[in-house]
Coordinates of C-alpha atoms in Angstrom, one line a residue:
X1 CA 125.8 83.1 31.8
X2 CA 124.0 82.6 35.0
X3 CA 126.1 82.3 38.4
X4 CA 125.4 79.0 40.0
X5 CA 123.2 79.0 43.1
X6 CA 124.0 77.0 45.6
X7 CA 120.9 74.2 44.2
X8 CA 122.3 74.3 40.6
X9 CA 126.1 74.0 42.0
X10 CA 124.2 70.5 43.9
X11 CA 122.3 69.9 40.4
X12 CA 126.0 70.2 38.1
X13 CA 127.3 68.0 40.7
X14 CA 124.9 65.5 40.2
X15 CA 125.1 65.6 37.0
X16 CA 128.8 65.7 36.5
X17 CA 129.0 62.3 38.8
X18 CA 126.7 60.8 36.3
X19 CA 128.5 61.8 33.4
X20 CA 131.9 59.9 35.5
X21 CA 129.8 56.6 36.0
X22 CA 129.4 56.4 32.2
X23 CA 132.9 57.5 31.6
X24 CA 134.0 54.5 34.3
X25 CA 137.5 52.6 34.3
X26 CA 137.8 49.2 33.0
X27 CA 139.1 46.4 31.2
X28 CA 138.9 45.6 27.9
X29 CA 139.3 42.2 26.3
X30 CA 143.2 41.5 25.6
X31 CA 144.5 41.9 22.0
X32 CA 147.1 39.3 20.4
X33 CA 149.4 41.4 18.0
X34 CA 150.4 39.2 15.0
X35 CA 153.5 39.1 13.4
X36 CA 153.1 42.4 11.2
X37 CA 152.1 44.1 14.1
X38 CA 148.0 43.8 13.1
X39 CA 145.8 44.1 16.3
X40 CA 143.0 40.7 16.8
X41 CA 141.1 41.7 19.5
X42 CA 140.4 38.2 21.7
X43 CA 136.6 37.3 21.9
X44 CA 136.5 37.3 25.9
X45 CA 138.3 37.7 29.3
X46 CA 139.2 34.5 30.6
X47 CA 140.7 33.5 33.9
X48 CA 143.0 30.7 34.5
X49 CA 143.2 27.6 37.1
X50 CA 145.2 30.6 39.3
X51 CA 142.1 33.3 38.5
X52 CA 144.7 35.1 36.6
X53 CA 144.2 36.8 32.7
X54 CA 144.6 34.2 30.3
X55 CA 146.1 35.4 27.3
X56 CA 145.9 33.1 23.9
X57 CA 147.9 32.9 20.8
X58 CA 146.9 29.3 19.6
X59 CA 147.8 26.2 20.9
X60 CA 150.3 28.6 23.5
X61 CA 149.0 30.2 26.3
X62 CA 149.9 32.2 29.3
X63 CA 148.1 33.5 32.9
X64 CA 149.3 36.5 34.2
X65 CA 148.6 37.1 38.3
X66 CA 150.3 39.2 40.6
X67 CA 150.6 37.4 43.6
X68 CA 150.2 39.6 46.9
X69 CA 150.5 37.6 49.8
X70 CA 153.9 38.6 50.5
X71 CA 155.4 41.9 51.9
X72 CA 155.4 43.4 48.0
X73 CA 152.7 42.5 45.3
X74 CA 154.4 40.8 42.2
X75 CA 154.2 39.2 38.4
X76 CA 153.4 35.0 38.1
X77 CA 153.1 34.2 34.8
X78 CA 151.9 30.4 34.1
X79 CA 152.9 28.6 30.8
X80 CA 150.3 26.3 29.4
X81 CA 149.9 24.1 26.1
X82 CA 146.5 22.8 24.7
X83 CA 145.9 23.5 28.5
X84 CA 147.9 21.8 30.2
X85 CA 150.8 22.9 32.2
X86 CA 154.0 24.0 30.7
X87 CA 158.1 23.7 31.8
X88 CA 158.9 27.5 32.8
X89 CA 162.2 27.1 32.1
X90 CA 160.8 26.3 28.0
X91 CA 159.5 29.8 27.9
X92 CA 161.0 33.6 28.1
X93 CA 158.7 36.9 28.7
X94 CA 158.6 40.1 29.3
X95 CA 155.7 42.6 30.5
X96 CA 155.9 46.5 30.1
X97 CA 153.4 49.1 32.0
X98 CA 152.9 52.2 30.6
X99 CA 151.3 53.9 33.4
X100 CA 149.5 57.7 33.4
X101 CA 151.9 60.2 32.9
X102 CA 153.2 58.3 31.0
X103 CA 156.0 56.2 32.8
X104 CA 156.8 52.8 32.3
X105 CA 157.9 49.9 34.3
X106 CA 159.6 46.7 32.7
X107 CA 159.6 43.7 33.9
X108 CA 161.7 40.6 33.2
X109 CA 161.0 36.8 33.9
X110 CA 163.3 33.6 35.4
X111 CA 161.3 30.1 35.8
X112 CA 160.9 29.3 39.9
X113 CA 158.5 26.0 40.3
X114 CA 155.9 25.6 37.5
X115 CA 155.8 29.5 36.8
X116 CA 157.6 32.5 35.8
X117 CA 158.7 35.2 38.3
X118 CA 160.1 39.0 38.4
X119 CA 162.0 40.5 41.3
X120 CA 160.2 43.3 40.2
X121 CA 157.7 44.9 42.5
X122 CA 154.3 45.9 40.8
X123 CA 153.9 49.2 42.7
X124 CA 150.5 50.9 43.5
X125 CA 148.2 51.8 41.7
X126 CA 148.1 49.0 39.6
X127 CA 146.4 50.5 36.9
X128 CA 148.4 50.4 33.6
X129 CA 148.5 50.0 29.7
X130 CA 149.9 46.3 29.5
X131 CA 151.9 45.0 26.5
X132 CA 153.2 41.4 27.3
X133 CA 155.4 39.1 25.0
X134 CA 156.4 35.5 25.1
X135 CA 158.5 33.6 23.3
X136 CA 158.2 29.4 23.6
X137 CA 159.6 26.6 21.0
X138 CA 160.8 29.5 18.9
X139 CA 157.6 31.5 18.5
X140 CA 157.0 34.9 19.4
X141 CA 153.5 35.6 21.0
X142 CA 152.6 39.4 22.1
X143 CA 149.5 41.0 23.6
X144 CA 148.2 44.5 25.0
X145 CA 145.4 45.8 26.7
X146 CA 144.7 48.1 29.2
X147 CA 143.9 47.3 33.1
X148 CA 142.8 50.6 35.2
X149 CA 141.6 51.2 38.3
X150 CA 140.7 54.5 40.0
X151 CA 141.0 56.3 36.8
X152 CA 138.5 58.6 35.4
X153 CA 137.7 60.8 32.7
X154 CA 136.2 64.5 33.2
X155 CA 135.7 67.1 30.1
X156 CA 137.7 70.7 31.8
X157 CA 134.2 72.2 31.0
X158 CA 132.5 69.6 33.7
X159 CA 135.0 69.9 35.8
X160 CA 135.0 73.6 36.3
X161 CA 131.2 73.4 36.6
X162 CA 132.1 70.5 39.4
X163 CA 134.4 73.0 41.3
X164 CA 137.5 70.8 40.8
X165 CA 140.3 72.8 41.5
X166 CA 144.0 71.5 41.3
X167 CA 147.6 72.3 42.3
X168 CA 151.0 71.1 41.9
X169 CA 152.1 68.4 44.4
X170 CA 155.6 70.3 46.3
X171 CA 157.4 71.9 49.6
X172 CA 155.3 73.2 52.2
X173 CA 155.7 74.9 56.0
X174 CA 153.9 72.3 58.9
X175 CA 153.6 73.7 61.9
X176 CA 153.2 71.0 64.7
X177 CA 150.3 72.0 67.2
X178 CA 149.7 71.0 70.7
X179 CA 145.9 70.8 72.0
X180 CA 145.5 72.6 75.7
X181 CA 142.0 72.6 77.7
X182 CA 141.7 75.6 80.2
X183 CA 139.3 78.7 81.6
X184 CA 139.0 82.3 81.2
X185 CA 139.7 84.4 84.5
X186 CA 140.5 88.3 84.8
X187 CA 143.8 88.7 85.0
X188 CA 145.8 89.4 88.3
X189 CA 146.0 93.0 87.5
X190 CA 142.3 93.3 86.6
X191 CA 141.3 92.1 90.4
X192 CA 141.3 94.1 93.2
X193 CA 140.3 93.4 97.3
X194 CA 139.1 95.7 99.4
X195 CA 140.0 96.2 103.0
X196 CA 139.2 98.9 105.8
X197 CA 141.9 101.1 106.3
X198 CA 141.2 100.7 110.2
X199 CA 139.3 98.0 112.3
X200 CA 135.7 98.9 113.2
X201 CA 132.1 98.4 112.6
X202 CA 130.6 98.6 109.0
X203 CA 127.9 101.4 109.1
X204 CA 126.6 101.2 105.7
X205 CA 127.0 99.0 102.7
X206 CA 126.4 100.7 99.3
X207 CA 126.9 97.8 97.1
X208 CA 125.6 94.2 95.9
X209 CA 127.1 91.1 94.6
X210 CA 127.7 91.5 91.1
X211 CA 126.7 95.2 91.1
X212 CA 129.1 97.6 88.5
X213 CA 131.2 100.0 90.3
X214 CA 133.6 103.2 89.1
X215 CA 136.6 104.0 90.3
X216 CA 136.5 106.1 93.5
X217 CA 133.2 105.1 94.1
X218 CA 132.3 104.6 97.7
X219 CA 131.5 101.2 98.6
X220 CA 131.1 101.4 102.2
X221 CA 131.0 103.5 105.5
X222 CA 133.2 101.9 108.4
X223 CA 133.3 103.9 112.3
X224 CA 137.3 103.4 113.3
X225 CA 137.0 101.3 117.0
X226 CA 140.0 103.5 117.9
X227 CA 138.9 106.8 117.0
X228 CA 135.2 106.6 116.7
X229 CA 135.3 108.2 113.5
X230 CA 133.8 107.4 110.3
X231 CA 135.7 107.2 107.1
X232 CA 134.2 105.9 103.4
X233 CA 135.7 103.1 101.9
X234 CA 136.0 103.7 97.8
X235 CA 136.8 101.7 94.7
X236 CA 140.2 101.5 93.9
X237 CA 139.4 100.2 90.6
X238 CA 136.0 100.2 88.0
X239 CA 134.4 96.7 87.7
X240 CA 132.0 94.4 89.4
X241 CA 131.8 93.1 92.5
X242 CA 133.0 89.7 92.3
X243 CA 132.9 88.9 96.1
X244 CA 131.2 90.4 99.5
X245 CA 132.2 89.0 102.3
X246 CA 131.2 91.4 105.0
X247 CA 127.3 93.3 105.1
X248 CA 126.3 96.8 107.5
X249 CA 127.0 95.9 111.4
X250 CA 129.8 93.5 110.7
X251 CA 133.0 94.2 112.4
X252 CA 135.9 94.2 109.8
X253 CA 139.5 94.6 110.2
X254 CA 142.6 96.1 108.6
X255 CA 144.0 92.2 107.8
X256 CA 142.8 89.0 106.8
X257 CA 139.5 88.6 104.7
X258 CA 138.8 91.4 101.9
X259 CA 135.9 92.9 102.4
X260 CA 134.8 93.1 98.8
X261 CA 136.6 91.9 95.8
X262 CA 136.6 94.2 92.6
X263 CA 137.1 92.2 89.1
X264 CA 137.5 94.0 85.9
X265 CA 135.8 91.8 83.1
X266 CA 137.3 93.4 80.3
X267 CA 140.9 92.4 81.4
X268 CA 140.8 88.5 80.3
X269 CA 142.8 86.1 79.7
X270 CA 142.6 82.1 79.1
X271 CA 144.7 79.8 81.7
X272 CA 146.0 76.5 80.2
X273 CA 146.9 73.7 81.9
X274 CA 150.0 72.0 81.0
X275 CA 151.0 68.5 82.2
X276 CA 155.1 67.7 82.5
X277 CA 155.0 65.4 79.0
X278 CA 154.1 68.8 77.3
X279 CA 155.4 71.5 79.6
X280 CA 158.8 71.5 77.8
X281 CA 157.8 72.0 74.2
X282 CA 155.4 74.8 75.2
X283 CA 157.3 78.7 75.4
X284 CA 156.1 82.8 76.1
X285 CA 155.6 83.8 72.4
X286 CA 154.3 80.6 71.1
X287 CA 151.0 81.0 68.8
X288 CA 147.8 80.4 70.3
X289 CA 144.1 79.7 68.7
X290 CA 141.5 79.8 72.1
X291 CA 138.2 78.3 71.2
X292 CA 134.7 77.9 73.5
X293 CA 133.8 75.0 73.7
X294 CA 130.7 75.2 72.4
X295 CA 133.3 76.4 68.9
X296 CA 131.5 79.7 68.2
X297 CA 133.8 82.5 69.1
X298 CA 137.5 82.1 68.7
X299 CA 140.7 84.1 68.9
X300 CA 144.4 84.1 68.1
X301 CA 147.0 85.3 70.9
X302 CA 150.0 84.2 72.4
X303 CA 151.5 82.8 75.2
X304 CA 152.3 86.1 77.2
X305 CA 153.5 84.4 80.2
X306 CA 154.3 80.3 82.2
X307 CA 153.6 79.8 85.7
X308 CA 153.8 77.1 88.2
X309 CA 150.9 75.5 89.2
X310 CA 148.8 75.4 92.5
X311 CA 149.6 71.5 93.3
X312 CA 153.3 70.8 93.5
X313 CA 152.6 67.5 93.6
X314 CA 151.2 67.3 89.4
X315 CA 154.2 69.7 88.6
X316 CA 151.4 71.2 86.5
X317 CA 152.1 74.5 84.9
X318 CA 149.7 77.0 83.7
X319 CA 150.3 78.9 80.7
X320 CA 148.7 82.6 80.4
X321 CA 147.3 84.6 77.3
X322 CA 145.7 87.4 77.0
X323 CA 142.3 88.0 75.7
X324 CA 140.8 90.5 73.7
X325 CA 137.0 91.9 75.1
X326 CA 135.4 91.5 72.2
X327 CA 132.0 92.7 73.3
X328 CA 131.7 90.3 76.3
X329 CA 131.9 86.9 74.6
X330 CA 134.4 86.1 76.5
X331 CA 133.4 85.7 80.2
X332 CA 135.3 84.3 83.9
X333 CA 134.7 80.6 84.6
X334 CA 134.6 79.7 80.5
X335 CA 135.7 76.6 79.5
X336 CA 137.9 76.8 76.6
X337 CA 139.7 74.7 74.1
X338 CA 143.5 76.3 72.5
X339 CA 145.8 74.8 69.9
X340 CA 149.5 75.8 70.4
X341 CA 152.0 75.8 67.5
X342 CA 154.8 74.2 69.4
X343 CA 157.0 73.6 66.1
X344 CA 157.4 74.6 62.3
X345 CA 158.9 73.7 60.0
X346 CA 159.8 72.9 55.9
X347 CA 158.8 69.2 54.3
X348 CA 159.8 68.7 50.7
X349 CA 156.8 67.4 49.7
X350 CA 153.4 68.0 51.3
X351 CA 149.5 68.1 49.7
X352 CA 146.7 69.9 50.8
X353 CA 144.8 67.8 54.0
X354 CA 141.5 69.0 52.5
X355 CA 142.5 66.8 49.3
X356 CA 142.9 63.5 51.1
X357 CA 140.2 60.7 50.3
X358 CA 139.9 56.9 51.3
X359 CA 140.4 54.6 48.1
X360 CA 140.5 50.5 49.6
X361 CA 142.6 50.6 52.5
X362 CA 144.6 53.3 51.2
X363 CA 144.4 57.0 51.6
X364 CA 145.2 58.8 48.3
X365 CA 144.9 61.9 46.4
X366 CA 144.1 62.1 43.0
X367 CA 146.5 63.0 40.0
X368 CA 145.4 64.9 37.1
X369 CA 146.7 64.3 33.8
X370 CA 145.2 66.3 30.8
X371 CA 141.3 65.4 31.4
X372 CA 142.2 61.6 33.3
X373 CA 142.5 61.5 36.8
X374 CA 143.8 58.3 38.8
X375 CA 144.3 57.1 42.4
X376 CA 148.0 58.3 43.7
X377 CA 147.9 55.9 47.1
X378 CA 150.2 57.7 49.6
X379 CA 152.6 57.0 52.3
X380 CA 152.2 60.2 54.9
X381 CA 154.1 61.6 57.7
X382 CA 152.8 64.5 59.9
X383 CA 149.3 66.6 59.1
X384 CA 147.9 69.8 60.4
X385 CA 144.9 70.6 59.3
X386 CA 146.2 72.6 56.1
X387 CA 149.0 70.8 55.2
X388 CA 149.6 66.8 55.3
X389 CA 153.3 65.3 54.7
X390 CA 153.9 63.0 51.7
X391 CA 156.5 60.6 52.4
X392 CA 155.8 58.0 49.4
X393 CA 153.3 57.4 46.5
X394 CA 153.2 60.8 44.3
X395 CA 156.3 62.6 42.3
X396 CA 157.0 66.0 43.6
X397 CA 155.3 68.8 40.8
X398 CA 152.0 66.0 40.1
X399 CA 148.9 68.3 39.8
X400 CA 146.5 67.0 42.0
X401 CA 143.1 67.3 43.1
X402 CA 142.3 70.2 45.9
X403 CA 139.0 71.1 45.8
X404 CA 136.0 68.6 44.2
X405 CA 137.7 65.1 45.0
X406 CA 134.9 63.8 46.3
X407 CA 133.0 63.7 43.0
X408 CA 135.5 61.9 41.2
X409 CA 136.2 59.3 44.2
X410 CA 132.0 59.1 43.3
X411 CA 132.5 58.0 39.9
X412 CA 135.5 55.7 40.4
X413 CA 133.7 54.0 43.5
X414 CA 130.2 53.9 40.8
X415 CA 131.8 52.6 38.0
X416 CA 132.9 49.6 39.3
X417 CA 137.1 50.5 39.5
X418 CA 138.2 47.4 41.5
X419 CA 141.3 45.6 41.6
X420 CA 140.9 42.5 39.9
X421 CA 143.7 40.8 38.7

C-alpha cells in the first residue's frame, strides 16, 4: 500500500468529508404503526399551528414541540380533531427516546391549558429514535421515526484513512498553571566587579566593552598614589566585559565604582515577576516551561530560588530559575514568557482539550458508537492544554473522538444537522 503524503492525507480528507455530507443526519417522514404492528409510512412532514411535528392517525391528531423558553427544554403535545383543538384532559400519551448507545428516556403526559406536558426534561442532544403513542375516545394511536442531529455515519476504513483516532472518556491528572512574564540575566554568581586593590592612576587599559576575557587575565595597569608602584589588575573570573567605567589616566580608588564588570553568559537564569495575588501559590521546586517571546526556543526548569523585589512599595517578588546554555540562545536582557504548574491534581472525568469542537452554542466532543458518531454537548470545569475537565454531558468510559474531529463536525455542519423541532 502506499504511505500517505502529506497531499493524499489532504486529498482522503477531502474525500472522506464528502462521503459524510452524503451520509448526512436527518429526518424521515413519521410512520403510524397499525394495530398489528404493520409500519404506514406518512406521505409528508407536517408542522402544526405551534410549528411542531404533526403526527396523523385519521380523524386524531397530535403536535409534538419541545418548548425551550424556560430554564430546561421540554415535551408539549397538542390534541386536535378534524383540526380543530382538542380537551387535554380527553387524551393520554406517552413518548420514548431511544438514544445512541442505546439508552432510553420515557416520558409521561398530564393535561395543563390546551396541551399535554412532562416534567421530564428533554436533555441534550436531542437527537433520538422517537416512538410516541396516544390513546383518545378509546383508540390507540402509535407512531415512530427518527429525529437526529449531529450524528454521522463513517465506514472504520474511511475513518482510519481520515486519521480519526478515539479513546475512552475517564480520570485524568490537571495540573493548574500560572502564566509569569520576566528576563534573562547572569546569575549573581556569574558577575563579577573589578576594583584596584589601591588608589592611584590607571596606566594602561587592556580591554574593551564587550571584549571576552580568561581568568587571571590582566585587565589593567594601576601606579599605587601611596607607593608609586605599579601593580596589574587581573580577571577574577572568565567572561565578557559587561561594564567599563574607568579608561588609562583615570584616577580609581579602592571603594565605590567598579572599575570593570565581568559577566559570565553561560550562567543564566530567567527572573519572574510575581505580583501579591500570585506570590502565595507560587514555591522553590515548582515546574517551570520559559519561552522567548518570539516562541522559538524553550526550556523546562524549576523554581530554584523566591526573592523580594527592588520596590517595596509593589511587594513584588521575583522568582529565579536557572537556565541551561544551550549554544547561546539564551541571552541577558531577553524577554521571556514561563508557565508555572502551581497545582495538580486527579478529576474523575476529563477528555482530551485537542478533542473539543464548537457545535451551536455549545462546545462538545463527539461520541463514537460502532461506525455513528454524535454531538456529546458538555458542561466543563478547568482545562490545561492537554487535559479539559468534564463536569456534565458524556458518561464516564464513552469513546470519543481525539484526533480527526474536525472532519466529522464538517459533515454534520454540511449536511444540514440542525435542530428543528
Amino acid at each position: 500500500m502506499m504511505p500517505l503524503t502529506p497531499s493524499r492525507r489532504w486529498i482522503a480528507a477531502s474525500a472522506i468529508v464528502l462521503a459524510f455530507a452524503a451520509a448526512g443526519c436527518s429526518e424521515k417522514p413519521a410512520e403510524k404503526v397499525g394495530e398489528n404492528g404493520e409500519a404506514a409510512a406518512a406521505a409528508d412532514y407536517e408542522r402544526g399551528p405551534h410549528r411542531g411535528r404533526m403526527l396523523r392517525d385519521g380523524d386524531f391528531a397530535l403536535e409534538i414541540t419541545i418548548f425551550e423558553e424556560g430554564p430546561e427544554p421540554l415535551f408539549r403535545l397538542y390534541p386536535y380533531v378534524k383540526d380543530k383543538p382538542l380537551d387535554p384532559r380527553r387524551v393520554q400519551a406517552t413518548i420514548a427516546l431511544t438514544r445512541l448507545g442505546p439508552k432510553v428516556d420515557r416520558f409521561t403526559f398530564t393535561p395543563t391549558e390546551d396541551y399535554l406536558a412532562s416534567p421530564g426534561v428533554v436533555s441534550e442532544p436531542h437527537s433520538f429514535d422517537v416512538a410516541v403513542t396516544a390513546t383518545q375516545n378509546g383508540k390507540r394511536s402509535a407512531w415512530a421515526y427518527p429525529s437526529y442531529e449531529g450524528r454521522t455515519v463513517i465506514s472504520a476504513d474511511a475513518a482510519r484513512a481520515g486519521g480519526v483516532t478515539t479513546q475512552r472518556a475517564g480520570s485524568a491528572i490537571l495540573g493548574e498553571s500560572l502564566p509569569l512574564s520576566g528576563r534573562v540575566e547572569i546569575t549573581p554568581e556569574g558577575q563579577s566587579d573589578v576594583f584596584a586593590r589601591y588608589p592611584g592612576r590607571v596606566m594602561a587599559m587592556n580591554v574593551e566593552l564587550g571584549q571576552r576575557v580568561s581568568r587571571g587575565q590582566v585587565l589593567a595597569r594601576v601606579e599605587s598614589s601611596e607607593s608609586l608602584q605599579t601593580y596589574s589588575v587581573t580577571a577574577p573570573i572568565s567572561g565578557v566585559i559587561m561594564a567599563k567605567n574607568v579608561n588609562a589616566g583615570a584616577i580609581t580608588g579602592a571603594g565605590g565604582e567598579p572599575m570593570l564588570v565581568i559577566g559570565d553568559p553561560t550562567r543564566l537564569h530567567a527572573e519572574f515577576a510575581l505580583y501579591p495575588r500570585d506570590a502565595e501559590r507560587v514555591r522553590r521546586g515548582q515546574r517551570v516551561e520559559v519561552t522567548s517571546l518570539a516562541g522559538d526556543h524553550r526550556f523546562n526548569g524549576v523554581i530554584e530560588t523566591i526573592l523580594s523585589g527592588t520596590d517595596p512599595m509593589s511587594q513584588t517578588l521575583i522568582a529565579h530559575v536557572d537556565l541551561a546554555y544551550q549554544g547561546g540562545v539564551w541571552r541577558p536582557g531577553l524577554g521571556v514568557q514561563g508557565t508555572v504548574q502551581v497545582g495538580e491534581g486527579e478529576v474523575p472525568l476529563a477528555v482530551q482539550t485537542k478533542a473539543l469542537q464548537p457545535f451551536r452554542e455549545f462546545t462538545v466532543v463527539y461520541a463514537k458508537v460502532g461506525n455513528t458518531y454524535e454531538v456529546r454537548m458538555l458542561d466543563l470545569g478547568r482545562r490545561t492544554d492537554e487535559w479539559t475537565e468534564v463536569l456534565g454531558g458524556l458518561e464516564p468510559g464513552t469513546e470519543y473522538v481525539v484526533d480527526g474531529a474536525f472532519l466529522i463536525r464538517a459533515d454534520i455542519e454540511k449536511s444540514g444537522a440542525s435542530h428543528d423541532h
